[in-house]
Coordinates of C-alpha atoms in Angstrom, one line a residue:
Chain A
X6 CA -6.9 0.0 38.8
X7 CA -8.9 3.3 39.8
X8 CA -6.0 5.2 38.6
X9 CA -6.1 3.5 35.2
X10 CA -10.0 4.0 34.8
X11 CA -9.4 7.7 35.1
X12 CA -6.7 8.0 33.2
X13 CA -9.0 6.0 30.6
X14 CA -11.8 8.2 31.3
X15 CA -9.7 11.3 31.0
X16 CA -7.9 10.1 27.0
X17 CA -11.4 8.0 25.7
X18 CA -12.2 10.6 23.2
X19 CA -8.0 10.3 21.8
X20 CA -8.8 6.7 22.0
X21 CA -12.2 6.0 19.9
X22 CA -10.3 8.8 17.1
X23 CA -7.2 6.5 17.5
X24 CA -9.8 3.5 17.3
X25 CA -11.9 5.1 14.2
X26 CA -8.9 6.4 12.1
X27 CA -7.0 2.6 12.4
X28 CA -10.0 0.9 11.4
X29 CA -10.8 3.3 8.8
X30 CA -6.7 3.5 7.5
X31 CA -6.8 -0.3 7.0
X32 CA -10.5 -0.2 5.0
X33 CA -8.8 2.0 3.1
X34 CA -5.0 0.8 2.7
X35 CA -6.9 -2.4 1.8
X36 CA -9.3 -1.2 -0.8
X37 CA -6.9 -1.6 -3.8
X38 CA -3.2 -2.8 -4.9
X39 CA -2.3 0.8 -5.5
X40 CA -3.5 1.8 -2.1
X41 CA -2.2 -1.5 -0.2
X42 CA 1.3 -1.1 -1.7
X43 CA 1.8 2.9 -1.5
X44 CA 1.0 2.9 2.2
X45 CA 2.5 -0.3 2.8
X46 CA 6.1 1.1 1.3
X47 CA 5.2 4.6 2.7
X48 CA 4.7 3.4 6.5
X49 CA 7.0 0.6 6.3
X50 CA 10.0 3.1 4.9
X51 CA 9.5 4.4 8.6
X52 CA 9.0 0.8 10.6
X53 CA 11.6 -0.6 7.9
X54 CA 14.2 1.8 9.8
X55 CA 13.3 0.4 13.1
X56 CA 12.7 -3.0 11.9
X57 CA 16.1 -3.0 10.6
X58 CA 18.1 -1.8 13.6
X59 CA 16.3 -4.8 15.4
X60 CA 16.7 -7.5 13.0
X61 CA 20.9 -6.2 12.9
X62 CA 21.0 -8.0 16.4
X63 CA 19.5 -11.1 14.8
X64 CA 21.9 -11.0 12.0
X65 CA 24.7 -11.4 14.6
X66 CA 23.7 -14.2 16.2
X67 CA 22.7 -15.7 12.5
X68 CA 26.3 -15.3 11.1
X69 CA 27.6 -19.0 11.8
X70 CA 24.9 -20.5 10.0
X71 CA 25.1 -17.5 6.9
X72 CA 28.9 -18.2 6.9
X73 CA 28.7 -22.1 6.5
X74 CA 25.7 -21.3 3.7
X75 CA 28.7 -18.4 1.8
X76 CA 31.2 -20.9 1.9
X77 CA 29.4 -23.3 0.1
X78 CA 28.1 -20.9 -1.9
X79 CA 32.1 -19.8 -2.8
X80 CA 32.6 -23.7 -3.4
X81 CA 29.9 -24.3 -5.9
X82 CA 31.3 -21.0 -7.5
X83 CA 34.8 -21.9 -7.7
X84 CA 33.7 -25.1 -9.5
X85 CA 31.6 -23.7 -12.0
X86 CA 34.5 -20.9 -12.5
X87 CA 37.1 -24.2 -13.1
X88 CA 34.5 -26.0 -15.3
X89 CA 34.6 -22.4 -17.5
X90 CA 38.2 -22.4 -17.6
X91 CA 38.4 -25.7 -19.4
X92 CA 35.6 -24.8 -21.5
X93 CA 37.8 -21.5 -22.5
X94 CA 40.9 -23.0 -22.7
X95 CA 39.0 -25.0 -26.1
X96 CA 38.1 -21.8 -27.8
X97 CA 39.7 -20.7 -31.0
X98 CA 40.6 -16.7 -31.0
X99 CA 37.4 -16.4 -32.6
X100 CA 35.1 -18.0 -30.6
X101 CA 36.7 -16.4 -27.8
X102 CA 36.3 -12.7 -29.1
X103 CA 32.4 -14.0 -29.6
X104 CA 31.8 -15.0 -25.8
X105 CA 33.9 -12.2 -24.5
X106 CA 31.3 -10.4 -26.0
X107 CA 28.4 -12.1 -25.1
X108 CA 29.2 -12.4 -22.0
X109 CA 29.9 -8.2 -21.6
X110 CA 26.0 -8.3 -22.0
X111 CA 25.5 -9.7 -18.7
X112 CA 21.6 -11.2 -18.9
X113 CA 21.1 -11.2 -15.0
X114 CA 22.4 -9.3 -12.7
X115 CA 22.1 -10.1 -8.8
X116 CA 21.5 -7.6 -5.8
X117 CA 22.0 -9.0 -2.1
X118 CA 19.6 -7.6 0.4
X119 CA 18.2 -8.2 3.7
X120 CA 14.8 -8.2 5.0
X121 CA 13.6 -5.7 7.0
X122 CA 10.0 -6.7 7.8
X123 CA 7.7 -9.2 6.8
X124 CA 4.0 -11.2 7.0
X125 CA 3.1 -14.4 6.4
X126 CA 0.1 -15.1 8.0
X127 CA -2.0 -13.2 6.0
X128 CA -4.2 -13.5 3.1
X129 CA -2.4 -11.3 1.5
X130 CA 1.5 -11.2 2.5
X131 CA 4.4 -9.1 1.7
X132 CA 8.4 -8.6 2.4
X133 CA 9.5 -5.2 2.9
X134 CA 13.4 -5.5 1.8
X135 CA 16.0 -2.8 3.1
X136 CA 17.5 -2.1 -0.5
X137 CA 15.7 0.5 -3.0
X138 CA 15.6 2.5 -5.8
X139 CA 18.8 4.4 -5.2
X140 CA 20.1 0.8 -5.0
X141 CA 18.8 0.1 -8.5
X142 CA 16.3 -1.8 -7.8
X143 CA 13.4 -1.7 -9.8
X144 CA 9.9 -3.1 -9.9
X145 CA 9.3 -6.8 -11.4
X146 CA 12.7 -8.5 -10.7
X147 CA 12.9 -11.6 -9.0
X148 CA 13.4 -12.3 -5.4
X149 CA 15.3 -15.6 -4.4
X150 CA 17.3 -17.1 -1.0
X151 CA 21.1 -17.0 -1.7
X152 CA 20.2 -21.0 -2.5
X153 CA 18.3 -20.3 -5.5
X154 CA 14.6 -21.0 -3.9
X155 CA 11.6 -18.7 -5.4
X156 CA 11.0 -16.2 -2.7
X157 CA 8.5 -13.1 -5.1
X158 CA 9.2 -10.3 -7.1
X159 CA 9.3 -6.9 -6.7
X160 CA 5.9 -4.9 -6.8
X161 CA 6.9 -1.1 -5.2
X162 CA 10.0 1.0 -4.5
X163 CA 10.7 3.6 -2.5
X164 CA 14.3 5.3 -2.3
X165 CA 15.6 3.4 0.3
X166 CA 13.5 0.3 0.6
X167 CA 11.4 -1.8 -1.7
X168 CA 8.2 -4.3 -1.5
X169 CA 8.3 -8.1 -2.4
X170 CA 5.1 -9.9 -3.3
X171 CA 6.3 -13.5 -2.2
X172 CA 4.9 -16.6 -2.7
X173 CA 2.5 -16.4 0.1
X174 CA 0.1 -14.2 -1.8
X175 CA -2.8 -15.0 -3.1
X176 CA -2.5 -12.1 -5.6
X177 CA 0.9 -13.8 -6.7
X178 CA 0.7 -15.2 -10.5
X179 CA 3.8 -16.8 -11.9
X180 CA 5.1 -20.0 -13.9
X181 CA 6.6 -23.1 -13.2
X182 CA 8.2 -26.0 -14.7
X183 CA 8.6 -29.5 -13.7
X184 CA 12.2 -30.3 -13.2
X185 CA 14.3 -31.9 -16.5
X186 CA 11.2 -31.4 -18.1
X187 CA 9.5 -29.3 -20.8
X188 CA 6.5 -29.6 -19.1
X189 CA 5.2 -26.2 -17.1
X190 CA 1.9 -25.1 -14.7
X191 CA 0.7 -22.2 -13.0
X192 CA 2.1 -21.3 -9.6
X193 CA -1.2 -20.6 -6.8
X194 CA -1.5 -20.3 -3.0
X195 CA -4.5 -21.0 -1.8
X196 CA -3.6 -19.2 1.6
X197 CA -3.4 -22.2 3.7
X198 CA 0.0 -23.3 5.4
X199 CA 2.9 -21.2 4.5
X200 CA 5.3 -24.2 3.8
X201 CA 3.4 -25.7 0.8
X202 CA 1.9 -24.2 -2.7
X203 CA -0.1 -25.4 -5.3
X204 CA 0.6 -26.3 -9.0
X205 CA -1.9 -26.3 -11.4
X206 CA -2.4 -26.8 -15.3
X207 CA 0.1 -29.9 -15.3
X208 CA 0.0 -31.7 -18.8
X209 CA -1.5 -35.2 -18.1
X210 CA 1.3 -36.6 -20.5
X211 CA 3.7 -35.5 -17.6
X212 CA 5.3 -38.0 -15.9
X213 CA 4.7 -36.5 -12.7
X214 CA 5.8 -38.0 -9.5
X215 CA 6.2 -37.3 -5.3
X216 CA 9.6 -35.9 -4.5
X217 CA 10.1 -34.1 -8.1
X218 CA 11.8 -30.6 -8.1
X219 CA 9.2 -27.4 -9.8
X220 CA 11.2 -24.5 -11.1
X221 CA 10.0 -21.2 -11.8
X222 CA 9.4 -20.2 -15.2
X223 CA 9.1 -16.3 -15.5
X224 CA 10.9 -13.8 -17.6
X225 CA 12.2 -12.2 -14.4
X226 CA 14.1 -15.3 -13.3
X227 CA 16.8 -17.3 -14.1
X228 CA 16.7 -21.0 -15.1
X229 CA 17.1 -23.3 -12.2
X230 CA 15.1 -21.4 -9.2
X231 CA 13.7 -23.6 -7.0
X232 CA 10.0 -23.8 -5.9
X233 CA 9.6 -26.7 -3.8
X234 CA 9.3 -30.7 -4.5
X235 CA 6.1 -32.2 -5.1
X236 CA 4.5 -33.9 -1.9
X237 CA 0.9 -35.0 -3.7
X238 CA -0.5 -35.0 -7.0
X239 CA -4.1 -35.4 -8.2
X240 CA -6.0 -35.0 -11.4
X241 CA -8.6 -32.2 -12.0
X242 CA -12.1 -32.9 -11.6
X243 CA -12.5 -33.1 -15.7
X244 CA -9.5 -35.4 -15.7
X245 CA -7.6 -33.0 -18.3
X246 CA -4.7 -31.9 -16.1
X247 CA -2.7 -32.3 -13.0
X248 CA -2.8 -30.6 -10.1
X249 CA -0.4 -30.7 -7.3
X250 CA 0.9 -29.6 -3.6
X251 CA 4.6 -28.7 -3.0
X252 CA 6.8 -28.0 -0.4
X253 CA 7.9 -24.6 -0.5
X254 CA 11.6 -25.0 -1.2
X255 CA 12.1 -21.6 0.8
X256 CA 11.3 -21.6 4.7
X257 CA 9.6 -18.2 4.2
X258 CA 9.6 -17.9 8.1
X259 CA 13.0 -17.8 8.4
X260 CA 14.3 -15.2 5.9
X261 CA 17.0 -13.2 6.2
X262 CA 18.9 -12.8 3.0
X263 CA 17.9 -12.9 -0.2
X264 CA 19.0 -12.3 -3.8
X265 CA 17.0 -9.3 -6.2
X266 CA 17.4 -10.6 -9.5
X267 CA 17.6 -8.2 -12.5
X268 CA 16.5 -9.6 -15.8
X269 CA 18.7 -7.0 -18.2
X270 CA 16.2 -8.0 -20.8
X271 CA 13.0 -7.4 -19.4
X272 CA 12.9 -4.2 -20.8
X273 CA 13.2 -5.5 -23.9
X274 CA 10.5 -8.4 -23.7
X275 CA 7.9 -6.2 -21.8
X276 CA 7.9 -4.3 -24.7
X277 CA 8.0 -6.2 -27.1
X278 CA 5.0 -8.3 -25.3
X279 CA 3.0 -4.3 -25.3
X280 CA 3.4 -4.0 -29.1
X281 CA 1.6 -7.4 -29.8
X282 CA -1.1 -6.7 -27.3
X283 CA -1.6 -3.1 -28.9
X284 CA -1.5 -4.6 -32.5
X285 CA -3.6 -7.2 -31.5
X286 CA -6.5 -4.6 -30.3
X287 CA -8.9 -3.8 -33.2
Chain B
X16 CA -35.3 17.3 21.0
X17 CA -36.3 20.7 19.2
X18 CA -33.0 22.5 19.1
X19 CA -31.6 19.9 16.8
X20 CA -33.5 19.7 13.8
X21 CA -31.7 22.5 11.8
X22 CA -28.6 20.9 12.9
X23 CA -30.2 17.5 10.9
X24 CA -31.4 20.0 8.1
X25 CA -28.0 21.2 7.2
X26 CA -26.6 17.8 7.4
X27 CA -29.0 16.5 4.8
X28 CA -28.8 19.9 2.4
X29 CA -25.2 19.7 2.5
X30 CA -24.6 15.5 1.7
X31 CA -27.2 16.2 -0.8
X32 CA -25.9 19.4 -2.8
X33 CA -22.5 17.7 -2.0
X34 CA -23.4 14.4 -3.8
X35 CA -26.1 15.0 -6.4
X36 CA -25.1 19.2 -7.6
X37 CA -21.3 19.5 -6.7
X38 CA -20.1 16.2 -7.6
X39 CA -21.8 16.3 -11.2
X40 CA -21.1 19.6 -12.0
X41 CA -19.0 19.3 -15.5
X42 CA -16.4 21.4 -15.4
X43 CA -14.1 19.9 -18.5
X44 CA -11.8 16.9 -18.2
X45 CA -9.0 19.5 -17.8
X46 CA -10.5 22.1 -15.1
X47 CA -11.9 19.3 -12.8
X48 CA -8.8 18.1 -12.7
X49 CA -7.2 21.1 -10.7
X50 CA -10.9 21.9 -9.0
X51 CA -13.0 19.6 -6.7
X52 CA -14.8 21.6 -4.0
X53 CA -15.7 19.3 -0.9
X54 CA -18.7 21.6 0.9
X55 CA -19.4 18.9 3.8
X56 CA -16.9 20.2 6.4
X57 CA -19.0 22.8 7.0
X58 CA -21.3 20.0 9.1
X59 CA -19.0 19.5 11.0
X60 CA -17.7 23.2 11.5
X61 CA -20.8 24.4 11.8
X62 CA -22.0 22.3 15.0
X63 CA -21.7 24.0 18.4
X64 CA -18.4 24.1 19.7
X65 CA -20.2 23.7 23.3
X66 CA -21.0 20.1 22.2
X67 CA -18.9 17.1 23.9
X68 CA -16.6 16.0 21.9
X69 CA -17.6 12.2 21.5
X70 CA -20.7 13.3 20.2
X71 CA -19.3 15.3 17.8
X72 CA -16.3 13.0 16.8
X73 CA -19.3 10.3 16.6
X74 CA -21.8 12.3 14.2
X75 CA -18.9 12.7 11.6
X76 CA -18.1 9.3 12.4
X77 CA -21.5 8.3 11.1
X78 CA -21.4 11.0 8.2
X79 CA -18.5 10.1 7.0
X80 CA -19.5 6.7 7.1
X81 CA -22.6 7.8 5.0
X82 CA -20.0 9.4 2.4
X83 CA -18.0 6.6 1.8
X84 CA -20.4 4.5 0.9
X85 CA -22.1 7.2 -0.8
X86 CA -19.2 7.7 -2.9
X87 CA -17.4 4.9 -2.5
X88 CA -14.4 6.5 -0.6
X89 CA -13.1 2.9 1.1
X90 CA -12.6 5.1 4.5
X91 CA -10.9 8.2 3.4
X92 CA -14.4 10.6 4.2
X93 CA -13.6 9.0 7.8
X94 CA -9.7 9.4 7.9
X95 CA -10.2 12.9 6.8
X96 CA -12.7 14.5 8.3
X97 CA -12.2 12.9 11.6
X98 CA -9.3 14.9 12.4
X99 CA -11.3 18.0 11.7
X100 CA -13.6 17.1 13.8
X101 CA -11.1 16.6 16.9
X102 CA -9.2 19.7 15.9
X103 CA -11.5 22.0 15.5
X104 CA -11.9 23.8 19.0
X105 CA -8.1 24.3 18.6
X106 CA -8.5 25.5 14.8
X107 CA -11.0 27.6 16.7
X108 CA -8.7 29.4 19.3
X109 CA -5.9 29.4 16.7
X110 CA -8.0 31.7 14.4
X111 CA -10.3 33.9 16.2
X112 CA -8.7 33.6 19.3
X113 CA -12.3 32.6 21.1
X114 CA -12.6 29.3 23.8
X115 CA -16.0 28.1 25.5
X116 CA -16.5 29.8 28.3
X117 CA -18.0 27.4 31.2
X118 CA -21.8 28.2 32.2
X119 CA -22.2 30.7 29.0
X120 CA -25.1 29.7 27.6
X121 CA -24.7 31.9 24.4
X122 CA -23.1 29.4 21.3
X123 CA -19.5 30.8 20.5
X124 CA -20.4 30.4 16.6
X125 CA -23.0 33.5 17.1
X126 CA -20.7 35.6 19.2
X127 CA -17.2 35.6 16.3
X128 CA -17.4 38.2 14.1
X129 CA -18.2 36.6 10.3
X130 CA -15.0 37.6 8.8
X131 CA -13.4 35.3 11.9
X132 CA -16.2 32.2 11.1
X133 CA -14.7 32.6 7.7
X134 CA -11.1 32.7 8.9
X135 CA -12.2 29.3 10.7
X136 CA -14.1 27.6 8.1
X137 CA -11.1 28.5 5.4
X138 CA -8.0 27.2 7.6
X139 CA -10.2 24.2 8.5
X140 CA -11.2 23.3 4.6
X141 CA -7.5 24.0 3.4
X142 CA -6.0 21.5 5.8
X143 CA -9.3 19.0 5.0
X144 CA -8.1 19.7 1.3
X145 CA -4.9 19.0 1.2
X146 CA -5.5 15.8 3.8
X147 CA -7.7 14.3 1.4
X148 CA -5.5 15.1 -2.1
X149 CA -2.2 13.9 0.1
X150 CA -4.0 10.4 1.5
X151 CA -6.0 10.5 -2.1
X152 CA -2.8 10.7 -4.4
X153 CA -0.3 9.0 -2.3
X154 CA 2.7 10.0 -3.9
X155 CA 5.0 13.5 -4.0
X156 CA 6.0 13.2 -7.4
X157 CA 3.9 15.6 -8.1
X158 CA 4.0 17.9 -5.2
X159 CA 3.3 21.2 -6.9
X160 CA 0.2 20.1 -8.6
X161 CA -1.0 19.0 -5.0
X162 CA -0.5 22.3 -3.5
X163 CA -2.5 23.9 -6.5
X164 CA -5.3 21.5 -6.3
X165 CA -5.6 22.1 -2.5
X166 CA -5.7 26.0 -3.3
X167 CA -7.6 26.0 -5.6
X168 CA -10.5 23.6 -4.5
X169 CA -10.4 25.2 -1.0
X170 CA -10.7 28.5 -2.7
X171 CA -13.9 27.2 -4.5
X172 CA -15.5 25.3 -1.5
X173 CA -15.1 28.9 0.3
X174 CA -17.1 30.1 -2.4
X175 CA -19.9 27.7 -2.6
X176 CA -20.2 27.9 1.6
X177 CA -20.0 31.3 2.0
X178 CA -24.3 31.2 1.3
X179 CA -24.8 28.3 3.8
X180 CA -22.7 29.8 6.4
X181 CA -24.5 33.2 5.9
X182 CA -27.7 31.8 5.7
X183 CA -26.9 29.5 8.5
X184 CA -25.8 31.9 11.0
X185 CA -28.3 34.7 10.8
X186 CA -31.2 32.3 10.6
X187 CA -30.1 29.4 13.5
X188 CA -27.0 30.2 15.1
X189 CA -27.4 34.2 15.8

């Protein structure tokens, strides 16, 4: 104990710096989204390194349970590939030039990756994911579970690595849709319990109910992600809309891999979207 | 008590030519761009190097502090100039050379030559510089542009301190 006061007594300068700068580093890294995400990516392309190595060992002992997930995975292809083949064996020379065609333009394209770090029991969350720019991923595509659950999107890359904003922000903004419905609602968490999120905006002509399936609805996803299943339903104060709680469909404590999704269009639709807000400026 | 107050004088000229002259000079959207002198290192730089260094690394605590929320740095006064202010009896030796000596009495500021002071104060503001532009951009996409902004705003702040330091040094230090 003596010893450890001295050595104390001889490094407390080094240790009120190390004290001021990490208090000051986070005031700062916390101060805006630019900040938050550059140093995030910046010190987590370091940490992500690290983080990775560790978290190979835990992919090991996770590989019975990822290979039982694949091979259903490979079984619900197989029958979608089979339903197809029916379908094409129908078409007329024609129609099958035309969907050869259309389907060369491939409107999503899907990246596996791993996690390499991530928070979720913060305000303000994020997934630090172990594939990058040099991968081809770019910011604003999707982020799902190899089971088609809503994880994020992409907010930052760095070469190697890239930033997720998941669900469990409550910066994150998105749409959803009830299930076999036209109806949609605004995605929200209020920071609370990382198993459940909020819909809000719900059409009171919806005919809403416990147990119902919410998709996402966002230009950077394809139909049919999963956002959870409704658990309780209220209206608004004014009575106008629903509002309701879901369980997340994603255990967001336990990811491992996920899915980047590449919307081959969004390109197209950002910009598109950019020209109507400039014309619409006076 | 007595032996301080010049020490609080500079502070308060400096923070005050900093934030109300050398902050609202107009220089054109396109110069001040490539040139932003940052004078108040020379607080720091310019307190005796026979102080303890928790005192010292404490005052710019407190004036950095007063700089952030001056000009609304979120903590990047304090995650700049602390390192300075731990650094610079190394910067010190590294340039002139000089250490304290124990039981001399004499302040090593008044006993460097001034083209050594200067040789201190310049290394010192350079690396302040480009800490503050690196931790202020974030990003090396534009590396070069970094470099010339640190050159070139050191360069400046140089310029603008050279008075204080003179005026300091022959009237407190020497």
């Amino acid at each position: 104990m003596h010893r450890l006061l001295e050595f104390i007594k001889r490094i407390y300068v080094v240790l009120l710096f190390v004290l001021l700068e990490s208090i000051a580093i986070w005031q700062y890294a916390t101060s805006s989204p630019y900040t938050e995400a550059k140093i995030l990516s910046r010190t987590t392309a370091v940490g992500g390194y690290v983080s990775k190595k560790i978290t190979n060992i835990d992919h090991f002992f996770a590989l019975p349970g990822e290979n039982g997930m694949l091979t259903h995975r490979v079984a619900e292809l197989e029958q979608t590939l089979e339903r197809e083949r029916e379908l094409l064996s129908d078409y007329t020379e024609e129609s099958w030039q035309r969907k050869m065609t259309e389907e060369g333009d491939l409107h999503y394209r899907y990246y596996p990756a791993r996690v390499a770090s991530m928070t979720i029991s913060h305000m303000r969350n994020y997934i630090v994911l172990d594939k990058g720019a040099r991968d081809g991923i770019k910011k604003n595509m999707g982020v799902i579970t190899p089971d088609k659950c809503l994880v994020g999107y992409i907010i930052e890359c760095s070469e190697r690595y890239s930033v997720a904003m998941p669900v469990l922000n409550t910066e994150f903004t998105m749409g959803g849709s009830l299930s076999m419905t036209n109806y949609t609602c605004s995605l929200r968490w209020a920071g609370e319990s990382p198993y459940h999120i909020d819909i809000i905006d719900v059409s009171t002509y919806a005919q809403i109910e416990v147990g119902m399936a919410v998709e996402a609805w966002s230009e950077r996803l394809p139909k049919g992600v999963i956002v959870g299943r409704i658990e309780s339903f209220e209206h608004n104060a004014a009575k106008t809309a629903y509002s309701a709680r879901l369980k997340l469909a994603a255990d967001m404590s336990a990811l491992n891999n996920v899915l980047i999704v590449e919307n081959t269009h969004y390109g197209e639709i950002e910009t598109l979207m950019d020209n109507i807000e400039s014309q619409s400026k006076p | 008590m007595y032996k301080y107050i010049p020490y609080i004088w500079l502070t308060l000229s400096i923070l005050l030519l900093q934030v109300f002259l050398i902050d609202n000079i107009d220089l054109g959207s396109s110069i001040s761009v490539w040139i932003r002198p940052m004078i108040f290192p020379l607080i720091i730089l310019l307190l005796p190097v026979e102080w303890k260094s928790i005192w010292v690394l404490i005052i710019t605590y407190l004036i950095a502090l007063t700089l952030d929320l001056m000009l609304g740095g979120s903590g990047i006064y304090v995650i700049t100039l602390l390192p300075i202010a731990l650094a610079r009896t190394t910067l010190l030796y590294l340039t002139t050379h000089r250490t304290t000596e124990s039981g001399d009495q004499t302040q090593l500021l008044a006993r460097i030559s001034v083209g050594q002071l200067m040789l201190y104060i310049g290394v010192s503001m350079l690396i302040y510089h480009a800490l503050f532009f690196a931790l202020e951009t974030l990003s090396t996409a534009s590396l070069m542009r970094l470099v010339v902004t640190t050159l070139l705003s050191t360069l400046c702040s140089l310029l603008l301190s050279w008075p204080i330091v003179r005026l300091f040094t022959s009237k407190v230090v020497g």
